[in-house]
PDB file of C-alpha atoms in Angstrom:
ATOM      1  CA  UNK A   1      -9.770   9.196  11.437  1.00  0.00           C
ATOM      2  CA  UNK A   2     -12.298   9.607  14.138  1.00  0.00           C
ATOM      3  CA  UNK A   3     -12.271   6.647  16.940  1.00  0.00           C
ATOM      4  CA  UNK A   4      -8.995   5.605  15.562  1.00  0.00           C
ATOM      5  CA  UNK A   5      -5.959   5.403  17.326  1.00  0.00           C
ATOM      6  CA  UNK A   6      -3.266   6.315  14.320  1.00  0.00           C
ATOM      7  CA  UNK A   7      -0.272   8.238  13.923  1.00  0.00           C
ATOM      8  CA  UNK A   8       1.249   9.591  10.516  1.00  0.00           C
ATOM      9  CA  UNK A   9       4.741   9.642   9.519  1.00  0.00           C
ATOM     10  CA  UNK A  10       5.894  11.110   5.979  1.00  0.00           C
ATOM     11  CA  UNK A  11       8.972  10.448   4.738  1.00  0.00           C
ATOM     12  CA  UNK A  12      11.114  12.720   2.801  1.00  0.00           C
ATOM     13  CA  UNK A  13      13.557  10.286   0.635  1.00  0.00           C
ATOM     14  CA  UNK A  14      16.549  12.972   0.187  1.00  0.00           C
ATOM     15  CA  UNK A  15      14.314  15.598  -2.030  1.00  0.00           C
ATOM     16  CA  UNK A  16      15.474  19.196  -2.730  1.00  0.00           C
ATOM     17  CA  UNK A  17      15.677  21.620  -0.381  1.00  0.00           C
ATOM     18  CA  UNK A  18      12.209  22.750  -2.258  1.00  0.00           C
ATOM     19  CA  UNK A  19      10.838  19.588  -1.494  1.00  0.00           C
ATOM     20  CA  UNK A  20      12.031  19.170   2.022  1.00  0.00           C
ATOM     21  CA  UNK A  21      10.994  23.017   3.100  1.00  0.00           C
ATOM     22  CA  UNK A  22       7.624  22.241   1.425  1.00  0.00           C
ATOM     23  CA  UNK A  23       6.918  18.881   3.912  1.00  0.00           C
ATOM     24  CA  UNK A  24       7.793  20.769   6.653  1.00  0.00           C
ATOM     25  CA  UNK A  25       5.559  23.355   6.164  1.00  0.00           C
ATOM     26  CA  UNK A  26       2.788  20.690   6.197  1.00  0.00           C
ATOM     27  CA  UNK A  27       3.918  19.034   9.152  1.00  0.00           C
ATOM     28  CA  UNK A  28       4.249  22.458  10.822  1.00  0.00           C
ATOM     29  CA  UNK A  29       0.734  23.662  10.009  1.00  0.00           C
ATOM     30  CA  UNK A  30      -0.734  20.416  11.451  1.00  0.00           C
ATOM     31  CA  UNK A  31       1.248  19.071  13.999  1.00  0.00           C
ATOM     32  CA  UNK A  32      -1.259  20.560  16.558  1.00  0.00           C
ATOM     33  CA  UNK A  33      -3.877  19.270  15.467  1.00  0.00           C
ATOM     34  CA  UNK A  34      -2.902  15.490  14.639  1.00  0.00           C
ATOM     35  CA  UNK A  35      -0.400  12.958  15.537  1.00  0.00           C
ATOM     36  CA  UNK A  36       1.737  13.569  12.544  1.00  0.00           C
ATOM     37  CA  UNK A  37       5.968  12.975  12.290  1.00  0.00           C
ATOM     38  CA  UNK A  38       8.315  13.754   9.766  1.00  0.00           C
ATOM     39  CA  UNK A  39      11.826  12.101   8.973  1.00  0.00           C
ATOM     40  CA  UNK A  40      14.444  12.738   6.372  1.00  0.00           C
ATOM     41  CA  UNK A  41      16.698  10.525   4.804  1.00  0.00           C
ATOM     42  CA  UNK A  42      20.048  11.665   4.080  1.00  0.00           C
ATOM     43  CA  UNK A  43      20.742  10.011   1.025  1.00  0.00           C
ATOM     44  CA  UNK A  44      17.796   8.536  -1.689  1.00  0.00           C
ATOM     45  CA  UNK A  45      17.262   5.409  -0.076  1.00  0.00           C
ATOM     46  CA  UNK A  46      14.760   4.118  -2.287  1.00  0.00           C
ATOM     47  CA  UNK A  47      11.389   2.491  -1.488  1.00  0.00           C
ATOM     48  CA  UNK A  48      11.744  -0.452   0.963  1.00  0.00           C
ATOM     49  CA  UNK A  49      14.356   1.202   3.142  1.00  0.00           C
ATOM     50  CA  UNK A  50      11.877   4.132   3.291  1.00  0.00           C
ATOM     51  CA  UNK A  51       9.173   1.947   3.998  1.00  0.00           C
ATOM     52  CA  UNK A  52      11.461  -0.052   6.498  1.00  0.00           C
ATOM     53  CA  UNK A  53      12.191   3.345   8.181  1.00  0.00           C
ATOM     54  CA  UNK A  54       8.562   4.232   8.044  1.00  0.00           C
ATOM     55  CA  UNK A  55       7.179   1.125   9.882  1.00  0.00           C
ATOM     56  CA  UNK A  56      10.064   0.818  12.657  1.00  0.00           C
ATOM     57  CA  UNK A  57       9.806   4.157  13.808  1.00  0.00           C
ATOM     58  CA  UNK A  58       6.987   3.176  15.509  1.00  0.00           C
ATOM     59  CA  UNK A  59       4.684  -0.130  16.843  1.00  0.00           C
ATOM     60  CA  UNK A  60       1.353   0.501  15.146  1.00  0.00           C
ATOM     61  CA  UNK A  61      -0.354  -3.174  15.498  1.00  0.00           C
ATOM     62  CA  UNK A  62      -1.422  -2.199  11.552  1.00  0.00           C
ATOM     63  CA  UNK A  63       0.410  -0.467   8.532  1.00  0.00           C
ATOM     64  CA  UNK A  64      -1.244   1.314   5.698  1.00  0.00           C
ATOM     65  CA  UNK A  65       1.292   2.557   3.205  1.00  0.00           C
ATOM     66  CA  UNK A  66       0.593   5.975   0.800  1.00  0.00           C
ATOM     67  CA  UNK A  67       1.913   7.473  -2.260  1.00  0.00           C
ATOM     68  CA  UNK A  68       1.995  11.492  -2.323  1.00  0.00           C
ATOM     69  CA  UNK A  69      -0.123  10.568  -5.633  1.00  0.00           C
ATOM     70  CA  UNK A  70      -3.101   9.025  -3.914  1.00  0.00           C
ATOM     71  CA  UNK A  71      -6.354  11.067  -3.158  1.00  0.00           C
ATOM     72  CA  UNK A  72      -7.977   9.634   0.077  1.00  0.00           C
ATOM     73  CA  UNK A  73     -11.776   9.139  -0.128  1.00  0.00           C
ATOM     74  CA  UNK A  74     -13.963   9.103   2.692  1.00  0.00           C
ATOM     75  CA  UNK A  75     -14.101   5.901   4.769  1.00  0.00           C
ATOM     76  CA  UNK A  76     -11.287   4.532   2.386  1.00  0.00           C
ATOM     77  CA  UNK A  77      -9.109   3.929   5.661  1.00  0.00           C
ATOM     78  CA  UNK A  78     -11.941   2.664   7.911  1.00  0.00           C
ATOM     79  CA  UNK A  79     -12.399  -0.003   5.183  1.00  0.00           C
ATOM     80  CA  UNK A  80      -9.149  -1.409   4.699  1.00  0.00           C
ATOM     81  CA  UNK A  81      -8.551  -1.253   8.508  1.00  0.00           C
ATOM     82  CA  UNK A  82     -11.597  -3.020   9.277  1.00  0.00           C
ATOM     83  CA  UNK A  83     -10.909  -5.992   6.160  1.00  0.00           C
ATOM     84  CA  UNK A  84      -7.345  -6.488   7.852  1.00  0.00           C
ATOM     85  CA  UNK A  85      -8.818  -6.664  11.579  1.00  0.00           C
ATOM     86  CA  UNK A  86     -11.352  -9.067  10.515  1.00  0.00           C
ATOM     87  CA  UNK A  87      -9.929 -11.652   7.695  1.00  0.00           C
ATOM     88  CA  UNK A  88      -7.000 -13.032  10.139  1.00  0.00           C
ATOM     89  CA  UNK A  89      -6.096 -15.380   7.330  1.00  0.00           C
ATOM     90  CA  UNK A  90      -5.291 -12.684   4.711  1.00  0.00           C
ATOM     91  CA  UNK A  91      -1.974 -10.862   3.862  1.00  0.00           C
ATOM     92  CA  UNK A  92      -1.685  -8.225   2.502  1.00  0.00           C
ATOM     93  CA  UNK A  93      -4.835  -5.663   1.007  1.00  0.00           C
ATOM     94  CA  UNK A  94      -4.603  -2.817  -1.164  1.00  0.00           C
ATOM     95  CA  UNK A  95      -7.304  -0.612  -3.175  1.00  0.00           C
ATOM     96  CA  UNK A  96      -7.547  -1.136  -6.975  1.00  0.00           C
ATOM     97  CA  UNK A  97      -6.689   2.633  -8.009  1.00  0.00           C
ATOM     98  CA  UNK A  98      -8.602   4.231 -10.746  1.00  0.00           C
ATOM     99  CA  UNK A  99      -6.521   6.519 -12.669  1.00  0.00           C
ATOM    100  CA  UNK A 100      -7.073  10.087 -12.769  1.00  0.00           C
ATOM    101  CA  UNK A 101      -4.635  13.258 -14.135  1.00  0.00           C
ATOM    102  CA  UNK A 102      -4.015  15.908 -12.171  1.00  0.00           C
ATOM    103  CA  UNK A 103      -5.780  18.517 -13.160  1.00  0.00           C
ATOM    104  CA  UNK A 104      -9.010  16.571 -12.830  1.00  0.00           C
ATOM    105  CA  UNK A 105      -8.157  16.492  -9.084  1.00  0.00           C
ATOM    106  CA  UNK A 106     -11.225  18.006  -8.153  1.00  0.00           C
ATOM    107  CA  UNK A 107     -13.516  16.324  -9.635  1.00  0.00           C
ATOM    108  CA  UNK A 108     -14.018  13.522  -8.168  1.00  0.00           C
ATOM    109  CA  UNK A 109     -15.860  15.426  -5.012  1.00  0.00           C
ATOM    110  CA  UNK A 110     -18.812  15.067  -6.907  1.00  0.00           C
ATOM    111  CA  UNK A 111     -18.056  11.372  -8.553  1.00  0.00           C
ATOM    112  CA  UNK A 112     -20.407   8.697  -7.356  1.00  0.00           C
ATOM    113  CA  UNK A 113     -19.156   5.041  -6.749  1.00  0.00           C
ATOM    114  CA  UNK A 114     -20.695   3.466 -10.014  1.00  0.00           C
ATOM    115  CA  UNK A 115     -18.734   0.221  -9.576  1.00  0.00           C
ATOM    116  CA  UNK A 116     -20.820  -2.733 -10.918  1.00  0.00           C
ATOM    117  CA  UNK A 117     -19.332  -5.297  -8.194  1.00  0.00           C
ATOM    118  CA  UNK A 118     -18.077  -3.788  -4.902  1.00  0.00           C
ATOM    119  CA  UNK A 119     -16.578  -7.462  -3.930  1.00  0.00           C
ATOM    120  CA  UNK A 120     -12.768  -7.413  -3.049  1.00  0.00           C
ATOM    121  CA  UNK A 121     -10.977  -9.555  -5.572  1.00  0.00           C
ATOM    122  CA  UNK A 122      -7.788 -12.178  -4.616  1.00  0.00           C
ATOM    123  CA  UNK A 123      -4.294 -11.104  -5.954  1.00  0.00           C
ATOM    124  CA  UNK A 124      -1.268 -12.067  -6.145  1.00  0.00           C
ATOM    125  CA  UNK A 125       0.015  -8.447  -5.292  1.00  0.00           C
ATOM    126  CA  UNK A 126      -1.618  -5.801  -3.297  1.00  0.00           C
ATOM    127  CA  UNK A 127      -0.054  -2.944  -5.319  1.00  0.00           C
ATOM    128  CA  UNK A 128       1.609  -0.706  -3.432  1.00  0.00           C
ATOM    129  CA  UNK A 129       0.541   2.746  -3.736  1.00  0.00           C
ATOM    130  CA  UNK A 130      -2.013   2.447  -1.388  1.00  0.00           C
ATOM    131  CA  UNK A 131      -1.677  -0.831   0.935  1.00  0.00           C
ATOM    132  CA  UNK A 132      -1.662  -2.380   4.396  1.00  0.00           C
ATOM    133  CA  UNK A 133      -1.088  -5.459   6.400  1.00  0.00           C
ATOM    134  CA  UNK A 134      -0.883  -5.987  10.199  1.00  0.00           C
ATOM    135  CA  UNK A 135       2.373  -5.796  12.149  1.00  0.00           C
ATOM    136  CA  UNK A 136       2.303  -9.617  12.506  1.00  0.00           C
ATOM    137  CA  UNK A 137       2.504 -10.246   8.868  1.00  0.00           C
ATOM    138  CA  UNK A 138       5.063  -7.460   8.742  1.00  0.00           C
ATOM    139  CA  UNK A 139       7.402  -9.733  10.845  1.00  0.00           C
ATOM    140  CA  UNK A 140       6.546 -12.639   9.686  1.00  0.00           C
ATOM    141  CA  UNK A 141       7.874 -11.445   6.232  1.00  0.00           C
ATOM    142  CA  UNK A 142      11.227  -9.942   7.790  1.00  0.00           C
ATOM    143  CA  UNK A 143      10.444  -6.251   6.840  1.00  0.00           C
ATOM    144  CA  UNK A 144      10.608  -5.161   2.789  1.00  0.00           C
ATOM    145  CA  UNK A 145      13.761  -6.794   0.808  1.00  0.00           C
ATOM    146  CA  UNK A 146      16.211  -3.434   0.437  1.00  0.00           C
ATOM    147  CA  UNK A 147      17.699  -4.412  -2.314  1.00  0.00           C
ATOM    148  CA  UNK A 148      15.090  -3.179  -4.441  1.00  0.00           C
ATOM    149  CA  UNK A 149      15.158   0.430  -4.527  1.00  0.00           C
ATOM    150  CA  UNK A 150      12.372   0.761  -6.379  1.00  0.00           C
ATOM    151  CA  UNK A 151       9.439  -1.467  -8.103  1.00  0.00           C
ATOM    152  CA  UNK A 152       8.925  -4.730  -6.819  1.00  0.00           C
ATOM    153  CA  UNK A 153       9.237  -4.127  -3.327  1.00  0.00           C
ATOM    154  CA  UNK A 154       5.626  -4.688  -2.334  1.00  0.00           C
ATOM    155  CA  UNK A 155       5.485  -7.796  -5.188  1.00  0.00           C
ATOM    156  CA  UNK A 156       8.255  -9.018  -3.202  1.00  0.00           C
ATOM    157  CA  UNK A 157       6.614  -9.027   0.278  1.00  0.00           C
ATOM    158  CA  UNK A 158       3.305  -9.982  -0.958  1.00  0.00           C
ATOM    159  CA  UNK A 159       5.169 -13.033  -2.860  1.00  0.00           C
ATOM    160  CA  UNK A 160       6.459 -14.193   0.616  1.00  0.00           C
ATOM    161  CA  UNK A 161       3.298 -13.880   2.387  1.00  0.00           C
ATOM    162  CA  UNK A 162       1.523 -16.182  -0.456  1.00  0.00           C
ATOM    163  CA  UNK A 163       3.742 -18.729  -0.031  1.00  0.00           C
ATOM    164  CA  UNK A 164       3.077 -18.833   3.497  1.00  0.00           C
ATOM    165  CA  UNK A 165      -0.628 -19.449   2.707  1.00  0.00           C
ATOM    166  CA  UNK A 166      -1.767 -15.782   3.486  1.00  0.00           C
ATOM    167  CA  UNK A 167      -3.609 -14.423   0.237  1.00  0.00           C
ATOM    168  CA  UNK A 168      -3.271 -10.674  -1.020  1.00  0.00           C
ATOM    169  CA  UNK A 169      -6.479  -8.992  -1.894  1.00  0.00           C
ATOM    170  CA  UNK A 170      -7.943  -5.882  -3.384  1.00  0.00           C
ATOM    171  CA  UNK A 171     -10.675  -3.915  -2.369  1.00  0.00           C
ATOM    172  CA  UNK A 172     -12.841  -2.463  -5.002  1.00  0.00           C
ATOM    173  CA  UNK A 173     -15.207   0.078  -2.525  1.00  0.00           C
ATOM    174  CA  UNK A 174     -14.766   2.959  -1.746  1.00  0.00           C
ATOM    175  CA  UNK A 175     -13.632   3.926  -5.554  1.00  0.00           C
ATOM    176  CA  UNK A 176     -10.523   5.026  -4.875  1.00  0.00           C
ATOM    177  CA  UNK A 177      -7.734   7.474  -7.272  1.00  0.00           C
ATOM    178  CA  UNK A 178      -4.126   7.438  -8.252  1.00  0.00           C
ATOM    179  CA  UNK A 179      -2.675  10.602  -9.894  1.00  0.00           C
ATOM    180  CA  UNK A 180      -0.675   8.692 -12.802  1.00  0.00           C
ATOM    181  CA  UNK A 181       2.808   8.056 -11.427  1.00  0.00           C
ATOM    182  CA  UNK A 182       3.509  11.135 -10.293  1.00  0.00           C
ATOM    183  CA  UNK A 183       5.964   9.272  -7.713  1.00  0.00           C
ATOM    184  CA  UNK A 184       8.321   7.981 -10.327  1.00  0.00           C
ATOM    185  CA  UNK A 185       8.236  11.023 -13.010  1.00  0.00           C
ATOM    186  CA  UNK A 186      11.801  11.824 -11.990  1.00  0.00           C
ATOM    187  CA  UNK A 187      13.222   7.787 -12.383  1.00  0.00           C
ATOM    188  CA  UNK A 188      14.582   6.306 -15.167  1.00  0.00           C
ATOM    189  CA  UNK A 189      11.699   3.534 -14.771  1.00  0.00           C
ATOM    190  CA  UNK A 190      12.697   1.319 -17.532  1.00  0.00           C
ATOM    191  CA  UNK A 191      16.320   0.752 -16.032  1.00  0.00           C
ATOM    192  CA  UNK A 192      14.753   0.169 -12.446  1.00  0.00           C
ATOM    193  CA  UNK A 193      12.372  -2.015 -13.592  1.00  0.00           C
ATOM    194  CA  UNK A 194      14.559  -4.317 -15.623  1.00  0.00           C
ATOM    195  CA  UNK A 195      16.889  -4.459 -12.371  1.00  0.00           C
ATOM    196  CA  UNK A 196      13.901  -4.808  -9.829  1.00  0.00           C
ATOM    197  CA  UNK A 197      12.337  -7.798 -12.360  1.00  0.00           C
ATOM    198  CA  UNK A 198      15.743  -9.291 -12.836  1.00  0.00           C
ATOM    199  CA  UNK A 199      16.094 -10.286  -8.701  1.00  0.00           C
ATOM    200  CA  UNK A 200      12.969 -10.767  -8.434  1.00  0.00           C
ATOM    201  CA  UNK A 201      12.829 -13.520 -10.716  1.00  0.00           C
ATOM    202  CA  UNK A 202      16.224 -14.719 -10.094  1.00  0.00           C
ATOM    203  CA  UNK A 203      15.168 -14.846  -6.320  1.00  0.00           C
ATOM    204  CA  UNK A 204      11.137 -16.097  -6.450  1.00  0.00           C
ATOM    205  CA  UNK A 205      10.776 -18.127 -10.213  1.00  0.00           C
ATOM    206  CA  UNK A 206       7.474 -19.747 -10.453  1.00  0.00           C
ATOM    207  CA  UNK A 207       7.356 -20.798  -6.286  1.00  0.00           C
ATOM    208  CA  UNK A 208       4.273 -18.346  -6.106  1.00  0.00           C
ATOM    209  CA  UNK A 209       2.436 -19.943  -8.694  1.00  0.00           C
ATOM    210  CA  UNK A 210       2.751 -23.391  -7.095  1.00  0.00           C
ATOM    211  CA  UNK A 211       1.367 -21.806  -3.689  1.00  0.00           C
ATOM    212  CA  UNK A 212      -1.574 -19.718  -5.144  1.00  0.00           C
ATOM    213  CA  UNK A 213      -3.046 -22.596  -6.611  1.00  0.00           C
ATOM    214  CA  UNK A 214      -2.931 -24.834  -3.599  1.00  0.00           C
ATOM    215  CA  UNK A 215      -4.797 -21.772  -1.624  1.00  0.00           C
ATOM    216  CA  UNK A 216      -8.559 -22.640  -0.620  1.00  0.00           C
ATOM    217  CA  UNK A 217     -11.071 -20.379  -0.599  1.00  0.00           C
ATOM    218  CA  UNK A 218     -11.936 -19.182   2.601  1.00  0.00           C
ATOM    219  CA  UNK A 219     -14.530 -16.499   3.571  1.00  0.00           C
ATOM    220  CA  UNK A 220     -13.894 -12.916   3.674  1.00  0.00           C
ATOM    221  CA  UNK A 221     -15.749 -10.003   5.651  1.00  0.00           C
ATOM    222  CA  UNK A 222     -16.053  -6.222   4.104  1.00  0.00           C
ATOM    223  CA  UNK A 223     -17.485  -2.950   4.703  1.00  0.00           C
ATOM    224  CA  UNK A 224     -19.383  -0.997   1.952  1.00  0.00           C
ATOM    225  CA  UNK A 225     -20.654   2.752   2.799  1.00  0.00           C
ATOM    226  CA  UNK A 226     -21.451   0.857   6.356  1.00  0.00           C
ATOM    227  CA  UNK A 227     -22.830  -2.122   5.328  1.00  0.00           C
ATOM    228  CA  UNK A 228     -20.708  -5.841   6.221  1.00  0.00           C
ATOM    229  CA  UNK A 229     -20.660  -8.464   3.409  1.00  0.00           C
ATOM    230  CA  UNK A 230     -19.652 -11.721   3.298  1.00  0.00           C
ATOM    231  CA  UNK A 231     -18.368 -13.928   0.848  1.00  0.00           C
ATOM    232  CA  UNK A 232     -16.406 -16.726  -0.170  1.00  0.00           C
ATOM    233  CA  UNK A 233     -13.342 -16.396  -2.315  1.00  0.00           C
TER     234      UNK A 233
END
């Protein structure tokens, strides 16, 4: 993160005393060296409280948001930090994840970025394993619904932000990996996301579909492996 003011808080969401002794030995080893917090929650508090937690600990003008199954790639932050700062108009952004199993970890040191089009795409969600948004759009939305605990959360806030005219998009360059939900192994996903679906819809309906359409397209800045594009989407 060189040049970048940043600081990184993890979040610990109740995990056993494994799990907890395991973080801290992270933060421990590299406290020193970067700006790096820790805080545990009490009780499993789910996804947007976590996220809640995460964000008001601390007045960062710009949010990205990470999954302990994402595998950062070089200049992957630089990019979405520089599409946020520079597309005023736009909500939220996230990466569209390739998927990758664990054990092939490693290999993608030595992938190349073979995508056929590196232009970002417009979505209704920017999914939320590896996101971000400035603070302002943060408040505008209110913060992250807590009464999803967990899926839907980020649908929700992206949702809001659409209706207010501000478009979600994902970025397609660097190529970037998700180690297949190894979040939500432990969950009972199917309940969750029947419950999670179930407000959603009962609270949104169609209203996004009505405001996505009426959307112009408006022009869009990028960064490739240091190169700025332009285009209109």
């Amino acid at each position: 993160a060189q040049g970048i003011d940043y600081v990184i808080v993890i979040c610990d969401d109740s995990g056993n005393l494994k799990s907890k002794n395991k973080t801290q030995q992270i933060v421990d080893k590299y406290s020193s060296l970067i700006p790096i917090r820790v805080m545990f929650n009490k009780r499993n508090c789910g996804v947007a409280t976590s996220w809640n937690n995460i964000i008001r600990s601390n007045n960062s003008p710009y949010i990205i948001l990470l999954n302990d199954d994402i595998i950062i790639v070089k200049d992957s932050i630089q990019t979405m930090l520089h599409f946020i700062k520079e597309n005023l108009h736009i909500g939220a952004v996230a990466f569209e994840l390739n998927s990758i199993k664990e054990e092939d970890m490693l290999k993608v040191l030595v992938l190349e970025d073979n995508i056929a089009s590196i232009t970002p795409k417009r979505s209704l969600v920017a999914w939320g394993a590896y996101w971000g948004f400035s603070r302002e759009k943060y408040n505008l939305v209110g913060g992250f619904d807590e009464n999803y605990f967990i899926f839907f959360e980020e649908t929700d806030f992206c949702t809001y932000l659409t209706t207010k005219g501000y478009p979600n998009y994902l970025l397609r360059c660097p190529k970037s990996w998700h180690v297949g939900s190894a979040t939500v192994s432990s969950f009972n996903k199917e309940y969750y996301m029947s419950k999670s679906f179930n407000y959603y819809n009962s609270k949104w309906g169609n209203l996004w579909i009505e405001a996505i359409n009426k959307m112009p397209n408006r022009k869009v800045e990028w960064t490739c492996n240091g190169s700025i594009y332009e285009d209109i989407m």
